[in-house]
Coordinates of C-alpha atoms in Angstrom, one line a residue:
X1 CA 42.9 -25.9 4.4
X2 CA 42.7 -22.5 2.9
X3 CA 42.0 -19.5 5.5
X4 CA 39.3 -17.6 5.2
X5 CA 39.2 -14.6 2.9
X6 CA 39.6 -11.5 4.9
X7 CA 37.6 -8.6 4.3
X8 CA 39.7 -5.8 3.3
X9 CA 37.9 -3.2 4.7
X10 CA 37.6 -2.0 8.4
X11 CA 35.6 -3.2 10.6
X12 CA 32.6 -0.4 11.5
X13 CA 33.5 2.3 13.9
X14 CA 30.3 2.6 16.6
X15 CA 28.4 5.5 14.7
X16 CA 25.1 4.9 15.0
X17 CA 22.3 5.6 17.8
X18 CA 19.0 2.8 17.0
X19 CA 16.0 4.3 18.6
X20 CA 13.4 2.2 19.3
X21 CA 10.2 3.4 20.5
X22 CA 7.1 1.3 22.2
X23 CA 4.0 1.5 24.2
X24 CA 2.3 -1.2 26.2
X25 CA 4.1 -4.0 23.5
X26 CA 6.0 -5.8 25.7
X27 CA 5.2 -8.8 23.5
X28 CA 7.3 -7.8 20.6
X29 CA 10.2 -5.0 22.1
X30 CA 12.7 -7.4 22.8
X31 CA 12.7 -8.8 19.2
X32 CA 13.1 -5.0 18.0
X33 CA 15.9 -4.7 20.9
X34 CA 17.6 -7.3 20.1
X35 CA 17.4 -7.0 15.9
X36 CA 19.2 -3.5 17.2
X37 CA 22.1 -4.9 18.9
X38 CA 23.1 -7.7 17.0
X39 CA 23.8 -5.0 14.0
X40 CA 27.1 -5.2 15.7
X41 CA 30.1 -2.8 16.4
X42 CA 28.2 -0.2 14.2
X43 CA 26.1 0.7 17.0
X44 CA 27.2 2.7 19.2
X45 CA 23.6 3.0 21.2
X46 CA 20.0 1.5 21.4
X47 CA 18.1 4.0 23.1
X48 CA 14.8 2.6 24.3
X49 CA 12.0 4.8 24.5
X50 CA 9.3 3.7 26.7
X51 CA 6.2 6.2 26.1
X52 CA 4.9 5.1 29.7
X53 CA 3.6 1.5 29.4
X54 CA 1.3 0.3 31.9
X55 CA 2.2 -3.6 30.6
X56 CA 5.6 -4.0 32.1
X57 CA 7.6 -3.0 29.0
X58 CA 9.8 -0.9 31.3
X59 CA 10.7 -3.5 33.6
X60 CA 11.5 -5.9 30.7
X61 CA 13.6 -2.9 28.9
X62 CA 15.9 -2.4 32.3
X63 CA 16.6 -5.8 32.5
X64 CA 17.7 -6.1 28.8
X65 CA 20.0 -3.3 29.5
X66 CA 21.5 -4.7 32.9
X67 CA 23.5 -7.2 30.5
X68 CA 23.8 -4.7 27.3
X69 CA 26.1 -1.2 28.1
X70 CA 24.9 -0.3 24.7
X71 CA 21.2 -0.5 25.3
X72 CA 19.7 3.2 27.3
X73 CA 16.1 3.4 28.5
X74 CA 14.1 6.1 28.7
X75 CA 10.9 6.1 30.1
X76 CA 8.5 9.1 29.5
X77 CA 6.4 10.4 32.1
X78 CA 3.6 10.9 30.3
X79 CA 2.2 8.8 27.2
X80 CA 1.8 10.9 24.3
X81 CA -0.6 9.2 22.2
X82 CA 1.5 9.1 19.0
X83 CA 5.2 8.1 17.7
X84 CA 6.4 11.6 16.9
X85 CA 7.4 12.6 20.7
X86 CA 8.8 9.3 21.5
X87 CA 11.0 9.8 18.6
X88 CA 12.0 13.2 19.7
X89 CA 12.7 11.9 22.6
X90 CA 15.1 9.9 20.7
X91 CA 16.9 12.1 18.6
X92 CA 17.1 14.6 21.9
X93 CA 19.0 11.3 23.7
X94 CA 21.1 10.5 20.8
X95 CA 25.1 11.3 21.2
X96 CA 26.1 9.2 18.1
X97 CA 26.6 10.4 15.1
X98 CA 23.9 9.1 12.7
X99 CA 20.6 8.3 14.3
X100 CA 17.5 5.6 13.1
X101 CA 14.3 4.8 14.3
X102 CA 12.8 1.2 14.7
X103 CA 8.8 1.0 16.1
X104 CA 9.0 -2.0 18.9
X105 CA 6.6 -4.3 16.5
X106 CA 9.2 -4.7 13.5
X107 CA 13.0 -5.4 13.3
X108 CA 15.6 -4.3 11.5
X109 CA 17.1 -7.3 9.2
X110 CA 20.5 -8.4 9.4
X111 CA 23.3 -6.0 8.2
X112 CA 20.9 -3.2 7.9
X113 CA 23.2 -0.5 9.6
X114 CA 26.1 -1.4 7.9
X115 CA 24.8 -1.3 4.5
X116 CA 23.3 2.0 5.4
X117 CA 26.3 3.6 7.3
X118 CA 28.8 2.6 4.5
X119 CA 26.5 4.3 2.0
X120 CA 26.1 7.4 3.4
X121 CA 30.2 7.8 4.2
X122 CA 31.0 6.4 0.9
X123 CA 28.8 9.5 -0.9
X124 CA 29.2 12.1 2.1
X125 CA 25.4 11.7 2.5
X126 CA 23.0 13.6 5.2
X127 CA 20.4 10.6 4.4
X128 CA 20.8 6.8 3.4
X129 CA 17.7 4.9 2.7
X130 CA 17.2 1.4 1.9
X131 CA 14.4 -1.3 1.0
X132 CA 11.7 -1.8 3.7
X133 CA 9.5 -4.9 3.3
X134 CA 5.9 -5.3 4.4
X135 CA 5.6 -8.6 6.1
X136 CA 2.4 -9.6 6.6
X137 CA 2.2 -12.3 9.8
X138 CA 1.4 -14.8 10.6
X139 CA 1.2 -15.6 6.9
X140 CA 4.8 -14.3 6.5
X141 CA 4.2 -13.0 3.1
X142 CA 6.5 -10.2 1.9
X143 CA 5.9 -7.0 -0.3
X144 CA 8.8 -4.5 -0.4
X145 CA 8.0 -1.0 -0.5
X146 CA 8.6 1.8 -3.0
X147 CA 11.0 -0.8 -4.8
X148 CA 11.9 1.2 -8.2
X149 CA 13.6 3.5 -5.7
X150 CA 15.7 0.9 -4.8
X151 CA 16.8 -1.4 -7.4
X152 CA 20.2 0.1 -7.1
X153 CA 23.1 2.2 -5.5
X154 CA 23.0 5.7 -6.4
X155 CA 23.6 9.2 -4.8
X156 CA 21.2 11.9 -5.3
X157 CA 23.1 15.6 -4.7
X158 CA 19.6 16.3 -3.7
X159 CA 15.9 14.9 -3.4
X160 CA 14.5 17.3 -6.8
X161 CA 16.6 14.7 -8.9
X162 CA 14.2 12.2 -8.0
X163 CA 10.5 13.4 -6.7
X164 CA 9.5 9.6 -6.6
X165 CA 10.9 10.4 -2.8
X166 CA 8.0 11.9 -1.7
X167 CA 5.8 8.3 -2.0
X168 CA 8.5 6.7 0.4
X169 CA 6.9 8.6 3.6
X170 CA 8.4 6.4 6.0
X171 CA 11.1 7.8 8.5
X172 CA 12.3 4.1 9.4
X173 CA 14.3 3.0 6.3
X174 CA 16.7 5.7 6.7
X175 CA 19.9 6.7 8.3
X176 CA 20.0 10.7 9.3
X177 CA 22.8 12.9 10.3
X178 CA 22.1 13.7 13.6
X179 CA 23.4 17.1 13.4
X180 CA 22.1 17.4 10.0
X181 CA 18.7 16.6 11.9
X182 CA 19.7 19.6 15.3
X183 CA 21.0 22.2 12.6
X184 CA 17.7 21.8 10.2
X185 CA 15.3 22.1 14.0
X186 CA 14.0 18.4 11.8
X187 CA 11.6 17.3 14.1
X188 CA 8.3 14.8 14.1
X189 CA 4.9 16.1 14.9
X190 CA 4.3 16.4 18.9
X191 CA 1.5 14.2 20.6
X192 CA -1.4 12.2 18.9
X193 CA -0.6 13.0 15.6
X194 CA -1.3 10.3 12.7
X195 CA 0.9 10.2 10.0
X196 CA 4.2 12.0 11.7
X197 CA 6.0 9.9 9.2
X198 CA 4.8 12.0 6.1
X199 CA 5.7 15.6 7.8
X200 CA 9.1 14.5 9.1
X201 CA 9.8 13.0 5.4
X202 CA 8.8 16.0 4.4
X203 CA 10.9 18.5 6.4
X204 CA 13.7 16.0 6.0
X205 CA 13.7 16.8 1.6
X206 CA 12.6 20.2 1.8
X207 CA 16.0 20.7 3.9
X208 CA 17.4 19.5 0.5
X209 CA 20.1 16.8 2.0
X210 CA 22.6 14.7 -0.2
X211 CA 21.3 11.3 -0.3
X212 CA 22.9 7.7 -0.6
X213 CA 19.7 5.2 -1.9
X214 CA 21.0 1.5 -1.4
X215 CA 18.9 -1.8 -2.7
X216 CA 19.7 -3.4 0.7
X217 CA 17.0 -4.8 2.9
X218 CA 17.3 -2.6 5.8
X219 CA 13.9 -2.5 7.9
X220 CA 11.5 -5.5 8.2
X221 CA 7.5 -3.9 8.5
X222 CA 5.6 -6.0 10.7
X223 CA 1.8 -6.2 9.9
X224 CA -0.3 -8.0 12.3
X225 CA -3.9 -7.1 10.8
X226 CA -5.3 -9.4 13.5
X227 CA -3.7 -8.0 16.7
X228 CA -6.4 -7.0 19.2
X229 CA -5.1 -3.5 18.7
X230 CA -4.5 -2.3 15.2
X231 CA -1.5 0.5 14.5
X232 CA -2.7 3.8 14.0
X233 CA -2.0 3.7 10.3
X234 CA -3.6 0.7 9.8
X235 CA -7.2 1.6 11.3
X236 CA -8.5 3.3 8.7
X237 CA -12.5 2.3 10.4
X238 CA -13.2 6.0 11.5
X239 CA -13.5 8.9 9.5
X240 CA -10.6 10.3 11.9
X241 CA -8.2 8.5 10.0
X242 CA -8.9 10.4 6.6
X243 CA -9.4 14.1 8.1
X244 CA -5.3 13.1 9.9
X245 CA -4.2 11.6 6.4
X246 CA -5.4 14.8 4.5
X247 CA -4.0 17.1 7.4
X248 CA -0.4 15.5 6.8
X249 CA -0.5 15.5 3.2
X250 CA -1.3 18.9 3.2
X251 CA 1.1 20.1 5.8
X252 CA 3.6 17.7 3.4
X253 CA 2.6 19.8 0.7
X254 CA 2.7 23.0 2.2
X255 CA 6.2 22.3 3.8
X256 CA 8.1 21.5 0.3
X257 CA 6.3 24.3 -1.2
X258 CA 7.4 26.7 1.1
X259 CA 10.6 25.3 1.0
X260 CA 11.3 26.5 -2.8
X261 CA 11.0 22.6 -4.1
X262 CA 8.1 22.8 -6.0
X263 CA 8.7 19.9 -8.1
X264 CA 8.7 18.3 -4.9
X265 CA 5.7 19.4 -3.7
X266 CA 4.0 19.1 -7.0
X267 CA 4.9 15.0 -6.7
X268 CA 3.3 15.4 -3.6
X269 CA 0.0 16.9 -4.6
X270 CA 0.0 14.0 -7.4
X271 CA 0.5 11.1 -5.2
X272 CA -2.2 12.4 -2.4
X273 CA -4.5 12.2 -5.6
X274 CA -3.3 8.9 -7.1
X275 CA -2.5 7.5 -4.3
X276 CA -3.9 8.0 -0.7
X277 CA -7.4 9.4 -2.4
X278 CA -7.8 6.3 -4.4
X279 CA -6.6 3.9 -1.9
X280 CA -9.5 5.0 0.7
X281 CA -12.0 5.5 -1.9
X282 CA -11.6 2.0 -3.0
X283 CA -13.1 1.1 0.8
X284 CA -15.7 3.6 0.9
X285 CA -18.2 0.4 0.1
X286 CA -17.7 -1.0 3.6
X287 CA -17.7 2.2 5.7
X288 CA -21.7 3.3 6.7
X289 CA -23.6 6.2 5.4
X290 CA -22.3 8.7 7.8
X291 CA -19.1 8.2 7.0
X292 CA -19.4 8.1 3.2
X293 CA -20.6 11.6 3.8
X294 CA -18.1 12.8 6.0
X295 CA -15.2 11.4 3.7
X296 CA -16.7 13.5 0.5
X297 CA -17.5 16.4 2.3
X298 CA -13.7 16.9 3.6
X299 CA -12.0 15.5 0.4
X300 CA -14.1 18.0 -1.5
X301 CA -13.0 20.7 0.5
X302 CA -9.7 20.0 0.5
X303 CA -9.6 19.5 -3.4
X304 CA -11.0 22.9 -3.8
X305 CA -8.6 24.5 -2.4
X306 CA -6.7 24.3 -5.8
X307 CA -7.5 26.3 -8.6
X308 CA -8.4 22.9 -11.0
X309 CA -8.1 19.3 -9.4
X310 CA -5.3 16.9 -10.6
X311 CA -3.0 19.6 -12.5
X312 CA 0.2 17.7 -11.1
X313 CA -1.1 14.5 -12.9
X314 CA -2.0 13.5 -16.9
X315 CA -5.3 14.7 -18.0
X316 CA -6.3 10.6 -18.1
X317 CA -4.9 9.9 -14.5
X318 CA -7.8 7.8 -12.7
X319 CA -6.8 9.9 -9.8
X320 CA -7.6 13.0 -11.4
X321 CA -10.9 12.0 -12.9
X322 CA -12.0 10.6 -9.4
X323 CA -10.8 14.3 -8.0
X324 CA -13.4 15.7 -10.8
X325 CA -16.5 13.9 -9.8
X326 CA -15.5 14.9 -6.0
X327 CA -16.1 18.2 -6.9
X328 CA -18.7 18.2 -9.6
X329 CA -21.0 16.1 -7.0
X330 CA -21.9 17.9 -3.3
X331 CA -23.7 14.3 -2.1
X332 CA -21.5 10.7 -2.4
X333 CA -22.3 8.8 -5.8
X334 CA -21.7 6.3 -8.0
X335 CA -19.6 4.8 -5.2
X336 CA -19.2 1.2 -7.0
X337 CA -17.7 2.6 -10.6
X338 CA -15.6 5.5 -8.3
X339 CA -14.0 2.2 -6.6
X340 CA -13.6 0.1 -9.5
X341 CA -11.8 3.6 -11.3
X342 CA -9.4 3.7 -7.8
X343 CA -8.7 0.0 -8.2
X344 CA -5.2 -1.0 -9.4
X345 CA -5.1 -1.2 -12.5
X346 CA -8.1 1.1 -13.2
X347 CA -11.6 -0.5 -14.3
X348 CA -14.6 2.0 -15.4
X349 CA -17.6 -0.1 -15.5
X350 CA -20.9 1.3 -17.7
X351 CA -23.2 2.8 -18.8
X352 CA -20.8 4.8 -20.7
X353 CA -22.7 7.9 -21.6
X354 CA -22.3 10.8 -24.6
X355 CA -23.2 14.2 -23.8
X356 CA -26.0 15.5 -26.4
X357 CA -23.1 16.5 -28.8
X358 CA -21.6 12.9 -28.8
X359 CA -18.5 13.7 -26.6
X360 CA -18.0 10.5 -23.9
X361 CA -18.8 12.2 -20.2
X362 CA -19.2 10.7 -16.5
X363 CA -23.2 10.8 -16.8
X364 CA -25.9 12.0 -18.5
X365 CA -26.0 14.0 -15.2
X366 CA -22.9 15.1 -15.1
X367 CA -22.0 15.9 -18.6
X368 CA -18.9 18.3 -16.7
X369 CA -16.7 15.1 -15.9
X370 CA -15.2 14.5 -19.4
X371 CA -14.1 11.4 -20.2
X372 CA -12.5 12.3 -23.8
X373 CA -8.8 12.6 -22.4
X374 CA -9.3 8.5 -21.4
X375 CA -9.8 8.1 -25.1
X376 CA -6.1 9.3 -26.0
X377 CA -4.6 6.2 -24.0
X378 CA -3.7 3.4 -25.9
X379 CA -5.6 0.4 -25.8
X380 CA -3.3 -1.4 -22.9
X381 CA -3.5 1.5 -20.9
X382 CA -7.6 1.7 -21.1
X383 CA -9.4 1.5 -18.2
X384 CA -10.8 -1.8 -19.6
X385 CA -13.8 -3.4 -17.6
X386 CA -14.4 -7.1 -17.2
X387 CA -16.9 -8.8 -15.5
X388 CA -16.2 -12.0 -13.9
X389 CA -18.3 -14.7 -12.8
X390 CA -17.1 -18.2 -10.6
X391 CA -19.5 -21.5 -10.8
X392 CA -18.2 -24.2 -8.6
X393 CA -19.3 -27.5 -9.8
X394 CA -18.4 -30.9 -9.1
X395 CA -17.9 -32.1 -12.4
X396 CA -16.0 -28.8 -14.1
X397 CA -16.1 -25.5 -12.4
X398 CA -16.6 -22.9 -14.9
X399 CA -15.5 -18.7 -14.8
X400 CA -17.3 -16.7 -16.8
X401 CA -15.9 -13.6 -18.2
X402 CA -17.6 -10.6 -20.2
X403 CA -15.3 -7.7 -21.3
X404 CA -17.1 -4.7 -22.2
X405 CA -16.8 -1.9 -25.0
X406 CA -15.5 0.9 -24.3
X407 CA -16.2 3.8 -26.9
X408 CA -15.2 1.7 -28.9
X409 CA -11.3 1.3 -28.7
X410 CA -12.3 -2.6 -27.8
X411 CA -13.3 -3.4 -31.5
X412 CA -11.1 -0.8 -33.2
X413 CA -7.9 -2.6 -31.6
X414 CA -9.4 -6.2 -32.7
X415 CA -11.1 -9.7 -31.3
X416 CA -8.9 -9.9 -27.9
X417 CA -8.2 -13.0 -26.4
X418 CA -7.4 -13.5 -22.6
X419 CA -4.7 -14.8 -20.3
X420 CA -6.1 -16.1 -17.3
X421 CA -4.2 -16.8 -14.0
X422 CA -4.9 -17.2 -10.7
X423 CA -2.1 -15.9 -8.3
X424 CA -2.0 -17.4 -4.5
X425 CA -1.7 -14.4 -2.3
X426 CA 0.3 -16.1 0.0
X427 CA 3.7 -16.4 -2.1
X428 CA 2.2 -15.4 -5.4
X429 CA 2.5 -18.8 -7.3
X430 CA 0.7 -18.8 -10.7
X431 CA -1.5 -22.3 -11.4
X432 CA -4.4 -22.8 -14.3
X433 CA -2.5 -20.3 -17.0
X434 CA -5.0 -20.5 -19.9
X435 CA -5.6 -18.5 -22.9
X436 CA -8.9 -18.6 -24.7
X437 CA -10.5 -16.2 -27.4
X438 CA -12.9 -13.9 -26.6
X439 CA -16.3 -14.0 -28.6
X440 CA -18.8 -11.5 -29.3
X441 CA -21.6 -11.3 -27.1
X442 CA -23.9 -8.4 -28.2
X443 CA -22.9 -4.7 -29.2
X444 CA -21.0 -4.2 -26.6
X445 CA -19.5 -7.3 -25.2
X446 CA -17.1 -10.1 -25.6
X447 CA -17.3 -12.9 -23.5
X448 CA -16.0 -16.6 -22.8
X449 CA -15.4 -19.4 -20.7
X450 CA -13.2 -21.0 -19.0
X451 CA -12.7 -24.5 -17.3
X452 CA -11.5 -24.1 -13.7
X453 CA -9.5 -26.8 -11.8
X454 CA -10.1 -26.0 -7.9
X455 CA -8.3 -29.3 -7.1
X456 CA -5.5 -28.3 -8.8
X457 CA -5.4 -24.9 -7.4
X458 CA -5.5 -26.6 -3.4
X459 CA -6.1 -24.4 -0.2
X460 CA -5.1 -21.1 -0.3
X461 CA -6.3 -17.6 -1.3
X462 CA -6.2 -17.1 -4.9
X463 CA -6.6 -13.4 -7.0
X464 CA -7.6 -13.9 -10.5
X465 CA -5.3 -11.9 -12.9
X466 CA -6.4 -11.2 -16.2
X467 CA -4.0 -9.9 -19.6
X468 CA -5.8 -9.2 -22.7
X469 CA -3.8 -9.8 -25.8
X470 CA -5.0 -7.9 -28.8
X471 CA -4.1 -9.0 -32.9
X472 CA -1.4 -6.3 -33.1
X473 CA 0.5 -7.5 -30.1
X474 CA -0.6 -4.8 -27.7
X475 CA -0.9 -6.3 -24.0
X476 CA -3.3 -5.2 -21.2
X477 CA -3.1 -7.1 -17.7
X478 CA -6.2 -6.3 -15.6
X479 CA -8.1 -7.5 -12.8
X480 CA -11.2 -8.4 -13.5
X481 CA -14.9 -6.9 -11.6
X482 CA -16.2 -9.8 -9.5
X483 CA -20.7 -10.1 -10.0
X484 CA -22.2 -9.9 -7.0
X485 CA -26.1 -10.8 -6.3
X486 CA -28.0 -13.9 -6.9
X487 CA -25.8 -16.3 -4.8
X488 CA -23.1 -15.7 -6.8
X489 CA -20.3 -15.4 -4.2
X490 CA -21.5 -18.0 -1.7
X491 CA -19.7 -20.5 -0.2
X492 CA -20.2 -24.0 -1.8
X493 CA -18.9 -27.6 -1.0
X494 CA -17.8 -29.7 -3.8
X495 CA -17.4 -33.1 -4.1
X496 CA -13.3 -33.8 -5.4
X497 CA -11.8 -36.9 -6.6
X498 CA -8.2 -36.0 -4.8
X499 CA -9.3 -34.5 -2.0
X500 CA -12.6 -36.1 -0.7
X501 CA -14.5 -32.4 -0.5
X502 CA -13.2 -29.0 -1.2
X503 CA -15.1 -25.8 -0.3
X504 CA -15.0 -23.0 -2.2
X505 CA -15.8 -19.0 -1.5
X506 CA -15.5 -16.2 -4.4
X507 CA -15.8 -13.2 -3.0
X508 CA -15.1 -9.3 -4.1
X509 CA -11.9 -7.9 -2.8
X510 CA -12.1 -4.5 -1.3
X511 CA -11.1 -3.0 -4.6
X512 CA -14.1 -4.9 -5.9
X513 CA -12.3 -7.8 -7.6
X514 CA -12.7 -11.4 -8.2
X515 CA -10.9 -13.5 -5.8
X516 CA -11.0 -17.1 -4.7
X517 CA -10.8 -19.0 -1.2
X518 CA -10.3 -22.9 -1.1
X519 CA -10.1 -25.3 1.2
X520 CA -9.3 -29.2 0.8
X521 CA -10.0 -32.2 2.8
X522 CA -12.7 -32.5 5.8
X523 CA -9.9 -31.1 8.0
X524 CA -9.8 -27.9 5.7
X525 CA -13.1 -27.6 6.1
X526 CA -13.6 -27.7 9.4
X527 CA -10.8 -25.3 9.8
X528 CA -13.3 -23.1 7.9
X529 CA -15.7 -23.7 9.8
X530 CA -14.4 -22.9 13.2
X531 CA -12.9 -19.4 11.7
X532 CA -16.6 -18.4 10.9
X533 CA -18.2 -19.5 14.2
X534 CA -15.1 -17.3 15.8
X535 CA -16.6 -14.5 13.6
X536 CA -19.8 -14.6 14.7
X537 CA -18.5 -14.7 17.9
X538 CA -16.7 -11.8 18.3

């Protein structure tokens, strides 16, 4: 037998401090523990933050670190009502020389440290960061984040040469320094304050470090959207979750500025816009009147405190056009074409107006918003709109789709056709691929249709993706704007060959989208049956 090959380099000298923070999750904060510790020799120290839990998390922390001399608990006397003093706590406790934070509902996936620690002594680094992956449970689904950062090694002298750095706000993806961290005075937010992650990110570039950026998988995000208690960050209900995303992004902005890195800050001002802004406008649909109010009202403030909104992005950014009819408008409006414009990719539904001297605008009423900068994109980067409409039948379920003119770059590019795909959500499989030609339907339309196979597709949730193929070649994918009204989107029960009954529920993503939700069999549907009664329920 041959012996093993031996790895030529040496093993990991204990340099790293893992702090793990927690409040009344005594459920998950061994997992997180544990992910720590079996790093291996790299890690010096777990320190175990307990940010006084009333659930027993304190007792179960002491007796993890009876049997570990690596693990150290400390137990705040008073709960602080965020993650920013916990982690303070944290970096105060740490004696190692690089320090990195793990929340007690994720873990950090295996060889995470070392591929971080070797990174930033290889390139003499103050920060290495790595891949984190959202992992949405129980479904188990995975979407990494901020990926084109991380699609390889490379070592940034400092944070300017890339100001993509600014959309990777989180704090536990990264290896720090610790006296890079002490010298700086880098610290997170104090108390209940949302969004620590995007002033400590913050303060961390504007301190202008050396940075290793590795393609590793080094943290593992754990989303549980049906916890009985959602993360801070994730309950975005209340109108207090906007006014403490605005206030971070500002301070953010405000900290890189004032720091001299003004292409930083400038990034930053562009993502807030084209990013966070369209994300929650995109949701404004299911928040109540109040709110809808209060959301405008403070987003327009903040917007005006800039001489023009949207300078850091292209006069055609959707984000920047949104920003415009913010501030052209003192009352909320035109909420369902504002979410379809923050949807991603773009969608502007009609009417498409002209001001009185032909030049394409928001509205006949707001003739300010000018949409002629749209009309300098190429045709695959048009905010096309298509209609889409799902019939379940039991002999051939039909979708119906309707793309519509748009000042007419549609019919100046050419008849388009359409791929058509629907995507399960739950490991992104592709079934009924189909291309068919899209006819006109009036002056301002195309439309077709196409056979749908729900059998085929099976149980699952399904998102309909959409590219339009035009004569010269030119590609645009899309989503497409799901119809609403008339019992369009009800649930129906069809009658299947292969599976005795299938139900089947189109329904409008948050974004507005077409989307699709099957279930086979009698035992499918009963399954769908209990989750609504649970509903109703609770």
């Amino acid at each position: 037998m041959h012996p093993e090959p031996r790895d030529p380099r040496p093993a990991p000298v204990a340099q790293v401090a893992v702090v793990v923070i927690g409040y009344n999750d005594r459920t998950h904060v061994g997992e997180a523990v544990r992910s720590a510790l079996a790093q291996g020799p790299a890690v010096a120290e777990v320190i175990a933050v307990d940010d006084c839990s009333t659930d027993g998390s304190d007792a179960l922390l002491t007796g993890l670190a009876a049997g570990e001399p690596r693990l150290r608990v400390v137990r705040r006397s008073v709960n602080s009502g965020g993650c920013g003093s916990p982690r303070n706590t944290g970096i105060d406790a740490a004696t190692a020389p690089y320090v990195m934070f793990l929340d007690s509902d994720d873990v950090l996936p295996p060889g995470a440290v070392d591929a971080l620690l070797a990174a930033a002594t290889d390139a003499r680094a103050q920060v290495a960061s790595g891949l984190c992956v959202r992992r949405e449970l129980p479904s188990g689904r995975e979407q990494p984040w901020q990926a084109p950062l991380y699609t390889a090694h490379s070592v940034l002298a400092r944070p300017s040469q890339q100001p993509r750095l600014v959309h990777d706000t989180l704090c536990v993806n990264k290896l720090y320094r610790t006296d890079f961290l002490r010298d700086h005075g880098i610290r997170f937010p104090e108390g209940r304050f949302l969004y620590e992650d995007f002033v400590f990110t913050a303060r961390v570039l504007a301190a202008s470090p050396r940075m290793a950026l590795v393609p590793d998988r080094v943290y593992v995000w754990q989303v549980r959207r049906s916890a009985g208690r959602l993360s801070l960050s994730l309950d975005r209900g209340g109108i207090e979750n906007w006014t403490a995303r605005v206030q971070a992004c500002a301070l953010a902005y405000d900290i890189l500025l004032g720091a001299g890195q003004q292409e930083l800050a400038r990034a930053a001002r562009a993502k807030f816009l084209d990013h966070d802004m369209r994300m929650y406008a995109r949701e404004l649909g299911l928040r109540d009147a109040p709110y809808r109010r209060a959301w405008w009202e403070h987003t327009r403030a903040y917007l005006a405190r800039y001489d023009a909104a949207g300078q850091e992005l292209a006069p055609d950014a959707p984000g920047r056009l949104l920003a415009r009819v913010v501030l052209a408008s003192s009352e909320p409006r035109d909420l369902p074409r504002l979410r379809e414009l923050a949807a991603r990719p773009a969608r502007l539904l009609p009417p498409y107006a002209r001001a009185p001297e032909g030049d394409p605008v928001w509205s006949a009423d707001l003739p300010e918003v000018s949409l002629a900068p749209l009309l300098t994109r190429p045709v695959a980067a048009l905010p096309l709109a298509v209609d889409a409409e799902l019939r379940p039948r039991a002999r051939a379920s039909v979708l119906r789709l309707r793309l519509h003119e748009f000042y007419g770059k549609v019919a100046e590019a050419g008849p388009p056709e359409v791929d058509v795909a629907w995507h399960a959500r739950e490991d992104e499989r592709g079934r009924g691929r189909t291309t068919v030609a899209l006819t006109p339907s009036g002056p301002d339309s195309w439309s077709a249709e196409v056979p749908v196979d729900l059998a085929r597709l099976g149980s699952g949730t399904w998102d309909l993706r959409l590219t339009l193929r035009f004569p010269d070649g030119t590609r645009r994918e899309t989503t497409a704007h799901a119809l609403a009204g008339a019992g369009r989107l009800r649930r129906r029960a069809v009658p299947s060959a292969l599976h005795g009954v299938l139900l089947a529920q189109p329904y409008a993503t948050h974004s507005g989208a077409l989307a699709l939700r099957v279930a086979t069999g009698l035992h499918g549907a009963l399954t769908v049956a209990r989750g609504r009664l649970r509903r109703l329920l609770h």
